[in-house]
Short mmCIF file of C-alpha atoms in Angstrom, two decimals:
data_model
loop_
_atom_site.label_atom_id
_atom_site.label_comp_id
_atom_site.label_asym_id
_atom_site.label_seq_id
_atom_site.Cartn_x
_atom_site.Cartn_y
_atom_site.Cartn_z
CA UNK A 1 -6.76 -8.54 -0.06
CA UNK A 2 -4.54 -8.51 3.01
CA UNK A 3 -2.84 -11.62 4.29
CA UNK A 4 -4.22 -11.18 7.81
CA UNK A 5 -7.92 -10.59 8.45
CA UNK A 6 -9.09 -7.84 10.79
CA UNK A 7 -12.57 -6.39 11.35
CA UNK A 8 -12.95 -3.19 9.42
CA UNK A 9 -14.21 -1.29 12.42
CA UNK A 10 -14.88 -1.54 16.14
CA UNK A 11 -16.23 0.99 18.58
CA UNK A 12 -16.59 1.57 22.29
CA UNK A 13 -17.43 4.23 24.81
CA UNK A 14 -14.86 5.93 27.01
CA UNK A 15 -13.84 3.67 29.87
CA UNK A 16 -14.98 0.51 28.12
CA UNK A 17 -12.80 -2.24 26.65
CA UNK A 18 -12.56 -3.30 23.04
CA UNK A 19 -10.80 -6.21 21.38
CA UNK A 20 -9.53 -6.29 17.82
CA UNK A 21 -8.91 -9.67 16.24
CA UNK A 22 -6.34 -10.62 13.64
CA UNK A 23 -6.72 -13.96 11.91
CA UNK A 24 -4.00 -15.57 9.87
CA UNK A 25 -2.78 -19.09 9.20
CA UNK A 26 -0.33 -21.60 10.60
CA UNK A 27 2.26 -20.04 8.27
CA UNK A 28 2.18 -16.70 10.02
CA UNK A 29 0.20 -15.88 13.18
CA UNK A 30 -0.17 -19.50 14.27
CA UNK A 31 3.39 -20.48 13.46
CA UNK A 32 5.33 -17.87 15.40
CA UNK A 33 4.99 -15.75 18.52
CA UNK A 34 5.94 -12.71 16.50
CA UNK A 35 2.75 -10.69 16.18
CA UNK A 36 2.97 -6.93 16.51
CA UNK A 37 0.35 -4.18 16.56
CA UNK A 38 0.60 -0.64 15.24
CA UNK A 39 -1.55 2.40 15.93
CA UNK A 40 -1.98 5.01 13.22
CA UNK A 41 -3.66 8.36 13.61
CA UNK A 42 -4.81 10.15 10.44
CA UNK A 43 -1.92 11.61 8.49
CA UNK A 44 0.65 10.16 10.85
CA UNK A 45 3.15 7.32 10.69
CA UNK A 46 2.29 4.06 12.44
CA UNK A 47 3.40 3.59 16.04
CA UNK A 48 4.44 0.31 17.62
CA UNK A 49 2.06 -0.66 20.43
CA UNK A 50 2.65 -4.39 20.99
CA UNK A 51 5.37 -6.80 19.83
CA UNK A 52 6.03 -10.50 20.23
CA UNK A 53 2.28 -11.05 20.79
CA UNK A 54 2.02 -9.43 24.21
CA UNK A 55 5.03 -7.23 24.99
CA UNK A 56 4.66 -3.48 25.33
CA UNK A 57 7.40 -1.05 24.32
CA UNK A 58 8.41 1.53 26.86
CA UNK A 59 5.91 4.37 26.97
CA UNK A 60 2.87 2.43 25.78
CA UNK A 61 0.14 2.46 28.45
CA UNK A 62 -0.69 -0.86 30.11
CA UNK A 63 -4.26 -0.37 28.91
CA UNK A 64 -3.00 -1.99 25.71
CA UNK A 65 -2.52 -5.75 25.82
CA UNK A 66 -2.04 -8.51 23.29
CA UNK A 67 -2.70 -12.22 23.15
CA UNK A 68 -2.86 -15.11 20.72
CA UNK A 69 -4.75 -18.36 20.39
CA UNK A 70 -4.04 -20.60 17.45
CA UNK A 71 -4.13 -18.61 14.22
CA UNK A 72 -5.82 -15.57 15.79
CA UNK A 73 -4.13 -12.74 17.65
CA UNK A 74 -5.97 -10.07 19.59
CA UNK A 75 -5.36 -6.55 20.78
CA UNK A 76 -7.37 -5.42 23.78
CA UNK A 77 -7.64 -1.80 24.81
CA UNK A 78 -9.13 -1.26 28.24
CA UNK A 79 -10.29 2.00 29.77
CA UNK A 80 -10.86 3.52 26.34
CA UNK A 81 -9.83 7.13 25.93
CA UNK A 82 -10.63 9.59 23.19
CA UNK A 83 -7.02 9.58 21.98
CA UNK A 84 -7.22 5.84 21.31
CA UNK A 85 -9.40 6.58 18.28
CA UNK A 86 -7.18 5.51 15.38
CA UNK A 87 -6.52 2.75 12.90
CA UNK A 88 -4.86 -0.40 14.23
CA UNK A 89 -2.85 -2.86 12.18
CA UNK A 90 -1.62 -6.28 13.11
CA UNK A 91 1.57 -7.65 11.63
CA UNK A 92 3.09 -11.10 11.75
CA UNK A 93 6.38 -12.72 10.88
CA UNK A 94 5.65 -15.22 8.10
CA UNK A 95 8.81 -17.25 7.68
CA UNK A 96 12.09 -16.72 5.88
CA UNK A 97 10.54 -16.48 2.39
CA UNK A 98 7.53 -14.16 2.87
CA UNK A 99 9.05 -12.51 5.95
CA UNK A 100 6.15 -10.32 7.08
CA UNK A 101 2.45 -9.74 6.46
CA UNK A 102 0.07 -7.03 7.63
CA UNK A 103 -3.61 -7.07 8.41
CA UNK A 104 -6.02 -4.83 6.56
CA UNK A 105 -6.48 -2.52 9.52
CA UNK A 106 -9.28 -1.79 11.96
CA UNK A 107 -10.75 1.63 12.58
CA UNK A 108 -11.45 2.18 16.26
CA UNK A 109 -14.10 4.75 17.05
CA UNK A 110 -14.48 6.05 20.59
CA UNK A 111 -18.13 6.99 20.92
CA UNK B 1 17.00 9.88 19.84
CA UNK B 2 16.38 7.78 16.75
CA UNK B 3 14.97 9.57 13.75
CA UNK B 4 14.21 8.49 10.22
CA UNK B 5 13.86 11.42 7.85
CA UNK B 6 12.54 10.76 4.37
CA UNK B 7 12.83 12.73 1.16
CA UNK B 8 10.03 14.92 -0.11
CA UNK B 9 6.91 14.25 -2.14
CA UNK B 10 7.24 13.19 -5.76
CA UNK B 11 5.02 13.37 -8.82
CA UNK B 12 5.89 10.86 -11.52
CA UNK B 13 4.64 9.84 -14.94
CA UNK B 14 3.43 6.29 -15.58
CA UNK B 15 6.28 4.09 -16.69
CA UNK B 16 8.96 6.11 -14.90
CA UNK B 17 10.86 5.35 -11.70
CA UNK B 18 11.04 6.97 -8.29
CA UNK B 19 13.75 6.80 -5.65
CA UNK B 20 12.92 7.67 -2.06
CA UNK B 21 15.54 8.15 0.63
CA UNK B 22 15.45 7.54 4.37
CA UNK B 23 18.22 9.06 6.48
CA UNK B 24 18.72 7.60 9.94
CA UNK B 25 20.15 9.37 12.95
CA UNK B 26 20.67 8.12 16.49
CA UNK B 27 21.62 4.51 16.99
CA UNK B 28 24.09 2.52 14.90
CA UNK B 29 23.00 2.10 11.29
CA UNK B 30 24.63 -1.31 11.00
CA UNK B 31 22.85 -2.74 14.03
CA UNK B 32 19.33 -2.76 12.58
CA UNK B 33 17.39 -3.31 9.37
CA UNK B 34 15.29 -0.95 7.26
CA UNK B 35 11.99 -1.99 5.73
CA UNK B 36 9.80 -0.10 3.28
CA UNK B 37 6.03 -0.13 3.79
CA UNK B 38 3.53 1.63 1.59
CA UNK B 39 -0.02 2.81 2.10
CA UNK B 40 -2.30 3.63 -0.81
CA UNK B 41 -4.94 6.32 -0.18
CA UNK B 42 -7.51 5.03 2.28
CA UNK B 43 -5.89 1.60 2.32
CA UNK B 44 -3.84 -0.50 4.71
CA UNK B 45 -0.14 -1.07 5.18
CA UNK B 46 1.78 -3.18 2.68
CA UNK B 47 5.32 -4.43 3.28
CA UNK B 48 7.53 -4.08 0.23
CA UNK B 49 10.93 -5.31 1.32
CA UNK B 50 13.86 -4.70 3.59
CA UNK B 51 17.63 -4.38 3.68
CA UNK B 52 20.19 -5.46 6.24
CA UNK B 53 22.71 -2.60 5.90
CA UNK B 54 25.61 -4.40 7.57
CA UNK B 55 25.35 -7.18 5.00
CA UNK B 56 23.95 -5.22 2.07
CA UNK B 57 21.34 -7.94 1.60
CA UNK B 58 17.83 -7.03 0.50
CA UNK B 59 14.70 -9.15 0.36
CA UNK B 60 11.49 -8.20 -1.40
CA UNK B 61 7.82 -9.08 -1.17
CA UNK B 62 6.87 -11.32 -4.07
CA UNK B 63 4.45 -8.70 -5.38
CA UNK B 64 7.27 -6.24 -5.97
CA UNK B 65 10.01 -8.60 -7.14
CA UNK B 66 11.68 -7.21 -10.24
CA UNK B 67 10.27 -3.72 -9.77
CA UNK B 68 11.73 -2.59 -6.46
CA UNK B 69 15.33 -2.14 -5.40
CA UNK B 70 16.32 -1.33 -1.83
CA UNK B 71 19.84 -0.17 -1.10
CA UNK B 72 21.73 1.36 1.81
CA UNK B 73 24.72 3.68 2.11
CA UNK B 74 26.43 2.99 5.42
CA UNK B 75 28.65 6.07 5.06
CA UNK B 76 25.61 8.36 5.26
CA UNK B 77 23.23 6.09 7.23
CA UNK B 78 20.73 6.38 4.40
CA UNK B 79 18.48 3.74 2.89
CA UNK B 80 16.87 4.03 -0.53
CA UNK B 81 13.86 2.48 -2.19
CA UNK B 82 13.57 2.66 -5.96
CA UNK B 83 10.35 1.56 -7.65
CA UNK B 84 10.27 1.27 -11.43
CA UNK B 85 7.61 0.92 -14.12
CA UNK B 86 5.30 3.10 -12.09
CA UNK B 87 1.56 2.90 -12.60
CA UNK B 88 -1.34 4.79 -11.08
CA UNK B 89 -1.87 2.04 -8.52
CA UNK B 90 1.55 2.88 -7.05
CA UNK B 91 0.24 6.22 -5.81
CA UNK B 92 0.78 5.91 -2.08
CA UNK B 93 2.62 7.13 0.96
CA UNK B 94 5.88 5.23 1.28
CA UNK B 95 7.32 4.74 4.78
CA UNK B 96 10.68 3.48 5.90
CA UNK B 97 10.64 1.62 9.20
CA UNK B 98 13.46 0.43 11.39
CA UNK B 99 13.67 -3.19 12.40
CA UNK B 100 14.86 -2.74 15.97
CA UNK B 101 17.84 -5.07 15.66
CA UNK B 102 19.25 -7.33 12.98
CA UNK B 103 17.97 -10.26 15.04
CA UNK B 104 14.43 -9.00 15.60
CA UNK B 105 14.36 -7.55 12.06
CA UNK B 106 10.79 -7.40 10.69
CA UNK B 107 9.28 -8.62 13.98
CA UNK B 108 9.53 -5.16 15.49
CA UNK B 109 9.27 -1.87 13.55
CA UNK B 110 10.14 0.51 16.37
CA UNK B 111 10.73 3.75 14.47
CA UNK B 112 9.12 5.03 11.30
CA UNK B 113 9.90 7.79 8.87
CA UNK B 114 7.39 10.56 8.31
CA UNK B 115 6.29 9.12 4.97
CA UNK B 116 6.77 10.24 1.37
CA UNK B 117 3.81 10.75 -0.92
CA UNK B 118 4.43 9.45 -4.41
CA UNK B 119 1.80 10.41 -6.95
CA UNK B 120 1.76 8.67 -10.31
CA UNK B 121 -0.21 10.62 -12.87
CA UNK B 122 -0.04 11.44 -16.53
#
């Protein structure tokens, strides 16, 4: 059982928007503005998409955005494209003892 | 550009140990941290621990305490993860991931190795 809770799957049609939630506790997601999101295509290494809740690394399309409210963080992908179909993982800093926790992952299907 | 290149696939017997390497190029090895993250077949990502190479300090997830050892060789810009007392449940792809700076550490994994499949089977 993962420390952070994500829906197992979400889906959307090309051009639509989808949001993936990531629920933790006040000891991780709710306690720090250090949530990151990773995209993973089958057989590939994860790729950083969002860090510090809502910041995008260079090269990541602005269709990807992040937010947080309380103990729940969210990743929104707008203008869905076929290549967005992948698994998405949230990750949160969890203090100086635990350090970091991941979500269980969400499979995004582009219909 | 930054690259993390990991050692090749391993097949191990239950009860044995495995040591996986992660060689970094591009960037300054002492200016960031290296974490190890594993992924069992069809499962999610699981953080195992990390090392701060400039300090030689490693921290481990509670689940792996006593069974995992993470080290770094600054002279070769290589990090290592050794997992002992292997069991079938340790069959997974093991990734090294760079914490973008010593300050941001586990908040931002900006580069990942290609992964190393470790299979534990009798």
